[in-house]
Coordinates of C-alpha atoms in Angstrom, one line a residue:
M93 CA 34.5 -79.3 42.2
K94 CA 34.0 -81.4 39.9
K95 CA 32.2 -80.1 39.8
T96 CA 33.7 -79.6 41.6
K97 CA 34.0 -80.7 41.5
Y98 CA 34.8 -78.2 40.4
L99 CA 35.8 -75.9 41.6
L100 CA 35.1 -77.4 44.8
P101 CA 36.6 -75.5 47.7
V102 CA 40.2 -76.0 48.5
A103 CA 41.6 -75.4 51.9
A104 CA 44.8 -73.7 51.0
A105 CA 45.9 -71.3 48.3
G106 CA 43.8 -70.6 45.3
V107 CA 42.5 -73.1 42.8
L108 CA 44.8 -73.4 39.8
A109 CA 42.6 -72.2 37.0
L110 CA 42.8 -72.3 33.4
T111 CA 40.4 -71.0 30.8
M112 CA 40.9 -72.3 27.3
S113 CA 39.8 -69.0 25.9
A114 CA 38.7 -65.9 27.4
C115 CA 37.5 -62.4 26.9
S116 CA 39.2 -59.2 27.1
G117 CA 37.2 -56.2 28.2
N118 CA 36.7 -52.9 26.6
S119 CA 39.9 -51.8 28.4
G120 CA 42.1 -53.7 25.9
G121 CA 45.0 -55.4 27.6
G122 CA 43.5 -54.8 31.0
G123 CA 45.1 -56.0 34.1
G124 CA 44.9 -53.1 36.5
S125 CA 46.5 -53.3 39.9
T126 CA 44.1 -54.0 42.7
A127 CA 45.8 -51.3 44.7
S128 CA 45.8 -48.4 42.2
D129 CA 44.2 -45.0 42.2
D130 CA 43.9 -45.2 38.4
C131 CA 40.3 -46.0 37.3
S132 CA 40.8 -45.5 33.6
A133 CA 40.6 -49.2 32.9
Y134 CA 37.2 -49.4 34.6
E135 CA 35.4 -46.5 33.0
S136 CA 33.5 -48.8 30.6
Y137 CA 31.7 -50.3 33.6
G138 CA 30.1 -47.0 34.6
K139 CA 29.4 -45.5 38.0
H140 CA 27.0 -47.3 40.4
D141 CA 27.6 -45.6 43.7
G142 CA 25.9 -47.2 46.6
K143 CA 24.8 -50.3 44.7
T144 CA 25.4 -53.9 45.9
V145 CA 25.8 -57.1 43.9
S146 CA 25.5 -60.3 45.9
V147 CA 27.6 -63.3 44.6
Y148 CA 27.4 -66.9 45.8
S149 CA 29.7 -69.8 44.8
T150 CA 31.6 -72.9 46.0
I151 CA 34.9 -71.0 46.4
V152 CA 36.0 -70.7 50.0
D153 CA 39.1 -70.1 52.2
V154 CA 42.2 -68.5 50.6
E155 CA 40.8 -68.9 47.1
A156 CA 37.8 -66.8 48.1
T157 CA 40.1 -64.2 49.5
N158 CA 42.0 -64.0 46.2
L159 CA 38.7 -63.9 44.3
E160 CA 37.5 -60.9 46.3
E161 CA 40.8 -59.1 46.0
S162 CA 40.6 -59.6 42.2
W163 CA 37.6 -57.3 42.0
A164 CA 38.6 -54.8 44.7
Q165 CA 39.6 -52.2 42.2
F166 CA 36.4 -52.8 40.2
E167 CA 34.5 -52.0 43.4
K168 CA 36.5 -48.9 44.1
C169 CA 36.2 -47.5 40.6
T170 CA 32.5 -48.3 40.0
G171 CA 31.1 -47.7 43.5
I172 CA 29.6 -51.2 43.6
T173 CA 30.0 -53.3 46.7
V174 CA 30.3 -57.0 45.9
K175 CA 28.8 -59.0 48.8
Y176 CA 30.5 -62.4 48.4
E177 CA 29.5 -65.7 50.0
G178 CA 31.3 -69.1 49.5
S179 CA 29.8 -72.3 50.6
K180 CA 30.6 -76.0 50.4
E181 CA 26.8 -76.6 50.2
F182 CA 26.4 -74.5 47.1
E183 CA 25.1 -77.3 44.9
T184 CA 22.2 -78.0 47.2
Q185 CA 21.5 -74.5 48.5
I186 CA 21.5 -72.6 45.2
G187 CA 18.4 -74.5 44.2
V188 CA 16.8 -74.0 47.6
R189 CA 17.4 -70.3 47.5
A190 CA 16.1 -69.9 44.0
Q191 CA 12.9 -71.8 44.8
S192 CA 12.4 -69.7 48.0
G193 CA 12.9 -66.4 46.2
T194 CA 16.2 -65.6 48.0
A195 CA 18.6 -66.3 45.2
P196 CA 21.8 -64.2 45.0
D197 CA 22.2 -61.6 42.3
V198 CA 24.9 -63.7 40.7
A199 CA 26.1 -67.3 41.1
I200 CA 29.4 -68.8 40.0
F201 CA 28.4 -72.3 38.9
P202 CA 31.0 -75.1 39.0
Q203 CA 29.0 -77.3 36.7
P204 CA 27.3 -76.6 33.4
G205 CA 24.8 -79.3 34.3
L206 CA 23.7 -77.4 37.4
L207 CA 23.6 -74.2 35.5
A208 CA 21.3 -75.8 32.9
T209 CA 19.0 -77.0 35.7
Q210 CA 18.6 -73.5 37.0
A211 CA 18.2 -72.0 33.6
K212 CA 15.5 -74.5 32.5
A213 CA 13.6 -73.8 35.7
G214 CA 13.4 -70.2 34.6
Y215 CA 15.4 -68.7 37.4
L216 CA 18.4 -67.3 35.4
K217 CA 18.5 -64.2 33.3
P218 CA 20.0 -64.4 29.8
A219 CA 23.5 -62.8 29.7
P220 CA 23.7 -59.2 28.5
K221 CA 24.7 -58.7 24.8
T222 CA 27.9 -57.1 26.0
V223 CA 28.9 -60.3 27.7
S224 CA 27.8 -62.5 24.8
D225 CA 29.8 -60.4 22.4
L226 CA 32.9 -60.7 24.6
V227 CA 32.6 -64.5 24.7
D228 CA 32.0 -64.6 20.9
K229 CA 35.2 -62.7 20.4
N230 CA 37.5 -64.3 22.9
W231 CA 36.3 -67.8 23.8
S232 CA 35.9 -70.9 21.7
A233 CA 32.5 -72.0 20.5
D234 CA 32.7 -75.0 22.9
W235 CA 33.2 -72.8 25.9
K236 CA 30.2 -70.6 24.9
K237 CA 28.2 -73.8 24.5
Y238 CA 28.8 -74.7 28.1
G239 CA 27.0 -71.5 29.2
T240 CA 24.2 -71.9 26.6
V241 CA 20.9 -73.7 27.5
D242 CA 18.3 -74.5 24.8
G243 CA 19.8 -71.9 22.5
T244 CA 20.0 -69.1 25.1
F245 CA 23.3 -67.9 26.4
Y246 CA 23.3 -67.4 30.1
A247 CA 26.9 -67.6 31.5
A248 CA 30.4 -66.6 30.5
P249 CA 33.3 -68.9 31.5
M250 CA 35.4 -67.6 34.4
L251 CA 38.4 -69.8 35.3
A252 CA 39.0 -73.5 35.0
N253 CA 41.4 -76.3 35.9
V254 CA 43.2 -79.1 34.2
K255 CA 42.1 -82.5 35.6
G256 CA 44.0 -85.8 35.6
Y257 CA 47.4 -84.9 37.0
V258 CA 49.3 -87.6 39.0
W259 CA 51.3 -86.0 41.7
Y260 CA 54.6 -87.5 42.9
S261 CA 57.9 -86.7 44.7
P262 CA 60.7 -86.3 42.1
K263 CA 63.3 -87.2 44.8
T264 CA 61.5 -90.4 45.7
F265 CA 61.3 -91.4 42.1
K266 CA 64.9 -90.6 41.5
D267 CA 66.1 -92.4 44.7
K268 CA 64.0 -95.5 43.8
G269 CA 65.0 -95.4 40.1
W270 CA 61.3 -95.1 39.0
Q271 CA 60.5 -93.6 35.7
V272 CA 57.4 -91.4 34.9
P273 CA 55.1 -93.7 32.9
K274 CA 54.2 -92.9 29.4
T275 CA 51.2 -95.2 29.0
W276 CA 48.5 -96.6 31.3
D277 CA 50.2 -100.1 31.2
E278 CA 53.5 -98.6 32.2
M279 CA 51.7 -96.8 35.1
M280 CA 50.2 -100.1 36.2
D281 CA 53.5 -101.9 36.0
L282 CA 55.0 -99.2 38.2
T283 CA 52.1 -99.5 40.6
K284 CA 52.8 -103.2 41.0
K285 CA 56.5 -102.6 41.3
I286 CA 56.0 -100.1 44.2
A287 CA 53.5 -102.4 45.9
D288 CA 56.0 -105.4 45.7
D289 CA 58.7 -103.2 47.2
K290 CA 56.5 -102.7 50.3
T291 CA 58.2 -99.5 51.5
M292 CA 55.1 -97.4 50.7
K293 CA 51.7 -97.8 49.0
P294 CA 51.6 -96.9 45.3
W295 CA 48.6 -94.6 45.7
C296 CA 46.8 -92.3 48.2
A297 CA 43.4 -90.9 47.6
G298 CA 40.6 -89.0 49.4
F299 CA 37.1 -88.5 48.2
E300 CA 35.5 -86.8 51.2
S301 CA 34.1 -83.3 50.4
G302 CA 31.0 -82.7 52.5
E303 CA 27.8 -83.1 50.5
A304 CA 29.9 -83.5 47.4
T305 CA 31.8 -86.6 48.7
G306 CA 32.7 -88.9 45.9
W307 CA 33.5 -86.3 43.2
P308 CA 37.2 -87.0 42.9
G309 CA 36.3 -90.5 41.9
T310 CA 34.3 -89.2 39.0
D311 CA 37.4 -87.5 37.7
W312 CA 39.2 -90.9 37.7
I313 CA 36.3 -92.5 35.7
E314 CA 36.2 -89.7 33.2
D315 CA 39.9 -89.8 32.6
V316 CA 39.8 -93.5 31.8
V317 CA 36.6 -93.2 29.6
L318 CA 38.4 -90.5 27.5
R319 CA 41.7 -92.4 27.3
A320 CA 40.4 -95.9 26.9
E321 CA 37.4 -95.4 24.8
G322 CA 38.1 -92.1 23.0
P323 CA 36.4 -88.7 22.7
E324 CA 33.5 -90.0 20.6
V325 CA 32.4 -92.5 23.2
Y326 CA 33.0 -89.9 25.9
D327 CA 30.8 -87.4 24.1
K328 CA 28.0 -90.0 23.7
W329 CA 28.3 -91.0 27.3
I330 CA 27.9 -87.5 28.8
T331 CA 24.9 -86.7 26.5
H332 CA 23.3 -90.1 27.2
Q333 CA 23.5 -91.2 23.6
I334 CA 24.8 -94.4 25.2
P335 CA 23.5 -95.5 28.6
F336 CA 25.5 -94.9 31.7
N337 CA 25.8 -98.6 32.2
D338 CA 27.1 -99.3 28.7
P339 CA 29.8 -102.0 28.9
K340 CA 32.5 -99.5 27.9
I341 CA 31.7 -97.4 31.0
V342 CA 31.5 -100.5 33.2
N343 CA 34.9 -101.5 31.9
S344 CA 36.3 -98.0 32.7
F345 CA 35.1 -98.4 36.3
N346 CA 36.8 -101.7 36.6
K347 CA 40.0 -100.3 35.1
V348 CA 40.1 -97.6 37.8
G349 CA 39.1 -100.2 40.4
D350 CA 42.2 -102.2 39.5
I351 CA 43.9 -99.3 41.5
L352 CA 41.4 -97.9 44.0
L353 CA 39.9 -101.1 45.2
N354 CA 43.1 -103.0 45.6
P355 CA 44.3 -103.0 49.3
D356 CA 47.9 -103.6 48.1
Y357 CA 47.7 -100.3 46.1
V358 CA 45.8 -97.9 48.4
N359 CA 45.4 -96.0 50.7
G360 CA 48.9 -95.0 51.7
G361 CA 49.0 -93.1 55.0
F362 CA 45.3 -93.6 55.7
G363 CA 44.2 -97.2 55.7
D364 CA 42.4 -99.6 53.4
P365 CA 40.5 -98.7 50.3
R366 CA 37.4 -97.7 52.2
S367 CA 39.4 -95.0 54.0
I368 CA 39.3 -93.1 50.7
L369 CA 35.7 -92.0 51.7
S370 CA 36.7 -90.6 55.1
T371 CA 39.9 -88.8 53.8
A372 CA 39.3 -85.2 52.8
F373 CA 40.3 -84.5 49.2
A374 CA 42.4 -81.5 50.1
Q375 CA 44.6 -83.4 52.5
A376 CA 44.7 -86.7 50.5
G377 CA 48.0 -86.0 48.8
Q378 CA 50.0 -85.4 52.0
P379 CA 51.4 -88.9 52.2
V380 CA 53.3 -88.3 49.0
L381 CA 55.4 -85.8 50.9
D382 CA 55.6 -88.0 54.0
G383 CA 56.9 -91.0 52.0
Q384 CA 53.8 -93.1 52.7
C385 CA 52.6 -93.2 49.1
A386 CA 54.1 -92.7 45.7
M387 CA 51.3 -91.1 43.6
H388 CA 48.1 -89.1 44.0
H389 CA 45.6 -88.4 41.3
Q390 CA 44.1 -84.8 41.4
A391 CA 43.6 -81.8 39.3
S392 CA 45.9 -78.9 38.9
F393 CA 44.4 -77.1 41.9
Q394 CA 46.1 -79.8 44.1
A395 CA 49.1 -77.4 43.9
A396 CA 47.2 -75.2 46.3
N397 CA 46.7 -78.0 48.8
W398 CA 50.3 -78.7 49.6
P399 CA 51.6 -77.2 52.9
A400 CA 53.0 -73.7 52.8
G401 CA 56.6 -73.7 51.6
T402 CA 56.2 -76.9 49.5
N403 CA 58.3 -76.5 46.3
V404 CA 56.1 -77.5 43.4
A405 CA 58.6 -78.0 40.6
E406 CA 60.1 -80.7 38.3
D407 CA 63.0 -80.9 40.7
G408 CA 61.1 -79.8 43.8
D409 CA 59.3 -81.4 46.7
V410 CA 56.4 -82.5 44.5
W411 CA 55.6 -82.4 40.8
A412 CA 52.9 -83.9 38.5
F413 CA 52.6 -85.8 35.2
M414 CA 49.4 -86.1 33.2
T415 CA 47.5 -89.4 33.6
P416 CA 49.1 -91.3 30.6
P417 CA 47.2 -92.5 27.6
V418 CA 46.0 -96.0 27.2
D419 CA 47.3 -95.9 23.6
E420 CA 50.4 -93.6 23.3
S421 CA 49.9 -93.3 19.5
K422 CA 46.6 -91.5 20.1
G423 CA 48.3 -88.6 21.9
T424 CA 47.5 -86.8 25.1
A425 CA 43.9 -86.6 26.3
I426 CA 42.9 -84.4 29.2
T427 CA 39.7 -83.4 31.0
G428 CA 39.2 -80.1 32.7
G429 CA 36.7 -78.3 34.8
G430 CA 35.6 -74.7 35.3
E431 CA 33.1 -72.2 36.6
S432 CA 30.7 -70.0 34.8
V433 CA 29.1 -66.7 35.9
A434 CA 25.3 -66.3 35.6
A435 CA 22.8 -63.9 37.0
Y436 CA 19.4 -64.1 38.8
K437 CA 18.9 -60.4 38.5
D438 CA 19.1 -58.0 35.6
T439 CA 20.2 -54.6 36.8
P440 CA 22.8 -52.1 35.6
E441 CA 25.2 -53.0 38.4
V442 CA 24.8 -56.7 37.8
Q443 CA 25.5 -56.2 34.1
A444 CA 28.6 -54.2 35.0
Y445 CA 29.8 -57.0 37.3
L446 CA 29.2 -59.7 34.6
A447 CA 31.1 -57.7 32.0
F448 CA 34.0 -57.3 34.4
M449 CA 34.1 -61.0 35.2
A450 CA 34.4 -61.7 31.5
S451 CA 37.2 -59.3 31.0
A452 CA 41.0 -59.2 30.8
D453 CA 40.9 -56.9 33.9
F454 CA 39.6 -59.7 36.0
A455 CA 41.9 -62.3 34.5
N456 CA 45.0 -60.3 35.0
N457 CA 44.0 -59.2 38.6
R458 CA 43.3 -62.8 39.6
V459 CA 46.4 -64.4 37.9
K460 CA 48.7 -61.8 39.6
L461 CA 47.5 -63.1 43.0
G462 CA 48.8 -66.6 42.2
G463 CA 47.2 -70.0 42.0
A464 CA 45.3 -69.2 38.8
I465 CA 46.0 -69.0 35.1
S466 CA 43.9 -68.1 32.1
A467 CA 44.2 -68.1 28.3
N468 CA 42.4 -64.8 28.1
K469 CA 43.8 -63.0 25.1
G470 CA 44.2 -59.9 27.2
L471 CA 46.2 -61.7 29.8
D472 CA 49.9 -61.0 30.2
P473 CA 51.5 -64.5 30.3
N474 CA 54.2 -63.2 32.6
N475 CA 51.5 -63.0 35.3
A476 CA 51.5 -66.8 35.5
Q477 CA 52.9 -67.7 38.9
S478 CA 54.3 -71.3 38.6
A479 CA 55.8 -73.9 36.4
L480 CA 52.7 -76.0 36.7
D481 CA 50.6 -73.1 35.4
K482 CA 52.9 -73.0 32.3
Q483 CA 52.8 -76.8 31.9
S484 CA 49.0 -76.7 32.0
I485 CA 48.9 -73.9 29.4
K486 CA 51.1 -75.9 27.1
L487 CA 48.9 -79.0 27.4
L488 CA 45.8 -77.0 26.5
Q489 CA 47.5 -75.1 23.7
D490 CA 49.0 -78.2 22.1
P491 CA 47.0 -78.8 18.9
K492 CA 47.6 -82.6 19.4
T493 CA 45.9 -82.5 22.8
V494 CA 42.3 -83.9 23.0
F495 CA 40.4 -81.8 25.5
R496 CA 37.0 -82.5 27.0
F497 CA 35.2 -80.7 29.8
D498 CA 34.7 -82.6 33.0
G499 CA 31.9 -85.1 32.1
S500 CA 29.9 -85.0 35.3
D501 CA 29.8 -81.2 35.1
L502 CA 28.1 -81.5 31.8
M503 CA 25.6 -84.2 32.8
P504 CA 22.2 -83.3 34.3
S505 CA 22.7 -82.2 37.9
A506 CA 20.6 -85.2 39.1
V507 CA 23.4 -87.4 37.8
G508 CA 26.5 -85.3 37.6
S509 CA 26.3 -83.8 41.1
N510 CA 24.1 -86.4 42.7
S511 CA 23.9 -90.0 41.7
F512 CA 27.4 -90.2 40.1
W513 CA 28.9 -88.9 43.3
K514 CA 26.8 -91.3 45.4
G515 CA 27.6 -94.1 43.0
I516 CA 31.3 -93.6 43.6
V517 CA 30.7 -93.9 47.4
A518 CA 28.7 -97.1 46.9
W519 CA 31.4 -98.5 44.7
I520 CA 34.3 -97.8 47.1
N521 CA 32.1 -99.3 49.8
G522 CA 31.8 -102.6 47.9
S523 CA 29.0 -102.4 45.2
S524 CA 30.1 -103.7 41.8
A525 CA 30.7 -101.5 38.8
Q526 CA 27.7 -103.0 37.2
Q527 CA 25.4 -102.3 40.2
V528 CA 26.6 -98.7 40.4
T529 CA 26.3 -97.9 36.8
D530 CA 22.8 -99.5 36.7
S531 CA 21.8 -97.3 39.6
I532 CA 23.2 -94.2 38.0
E533 CA 21.5 -95.0 34.7
S534 CA 18.2 -95.3 36.4
S535 CA 18.6 -91.8 37.8
W536 CA 19.1 -90.1 34.5
P537 CA 16.2 -87.7 33.9
K538 CA 13.6 -89.0 31.5
G539 CA 12.6 -87.0 28.4

């Protein structure tokens, strides 16, 4: 969804996911087939015949089907039945369920901020030592930090996505003689050139996502804060060491507004800028294929939102470049999102499930099904299914890349999955950047 955002649900194939580091399970290389009679890779999880583990998350549709398939062999070999439920209302309902005593055994959180809220309320169980040890061994300290609240480790990373891609039609660019921009200024020059040409709008966008409407706009803001102001300001912003309405953040809103609020630049195929709010995020890129817009800003999981049969490749129907830097000399900066797996119950079967989800077995199973990638050390890279997967991996593995986790995912949930989303809606509807950032700042939890 960013949070969904993070991994917010997508309507087509699975979310393109990418973990910067991951864990390999006790089975070593892992990666058992989901249709095998061989249970040797699953012996370390024990036998739990007749036990059930309920799991709740934002992941729906085909992505949910792939997720369930990825643990089918685990179920068969351990005797555990995983009862899965995906919901677009997860962010609201997980708190309601926890308060009412009807929480799931396990939740897959799309935002560290929401995870922290549940942990601080005392609902979550600390992660078992087996899971903590796996994360220490195979994830970076930053990723473990995202699952740690007030010094206690609760949640292992699962999969993630690379944010900030700009999707385009290679054929259209070639036919028009347009070059992929290398800097923000070049991108703005291209935007104006396309608008002046009047054959299509430069951009199409969609921020509608049920209760999470607005989240794609927060991705835009975060990309610009990181690129225009640098990682130090970004880190201070998400931790409230500078206020949300700091002039640097207001300027970033206005920089994005130069695109999204300009009726000459958006919203190709849908209407004026305000149509962004009524356009579902999963369908918002379609005009790129239809020749009604030139570019669409969305995370790597946008690859799953194109119609079946779309060739996602550098010379295919659609491809993507990373939102360019403001200052090319500072190198590439990217944001990313991801989920983490935490438990409301502490039983042997839940512990077994948590260990599996932090293992190479899960990573290999999921990646083989397509639409997902991982940097798990036990993952066979040949399981990656697309060129975009490989491009994302290269970006994350490049030592020159500046990477930051999706900012609103790290903010308190009252901001990151509430007032920030609502602020984006108000902004697209006409409120000024100053008004919106003032309002969001006032919502930041005190103390």
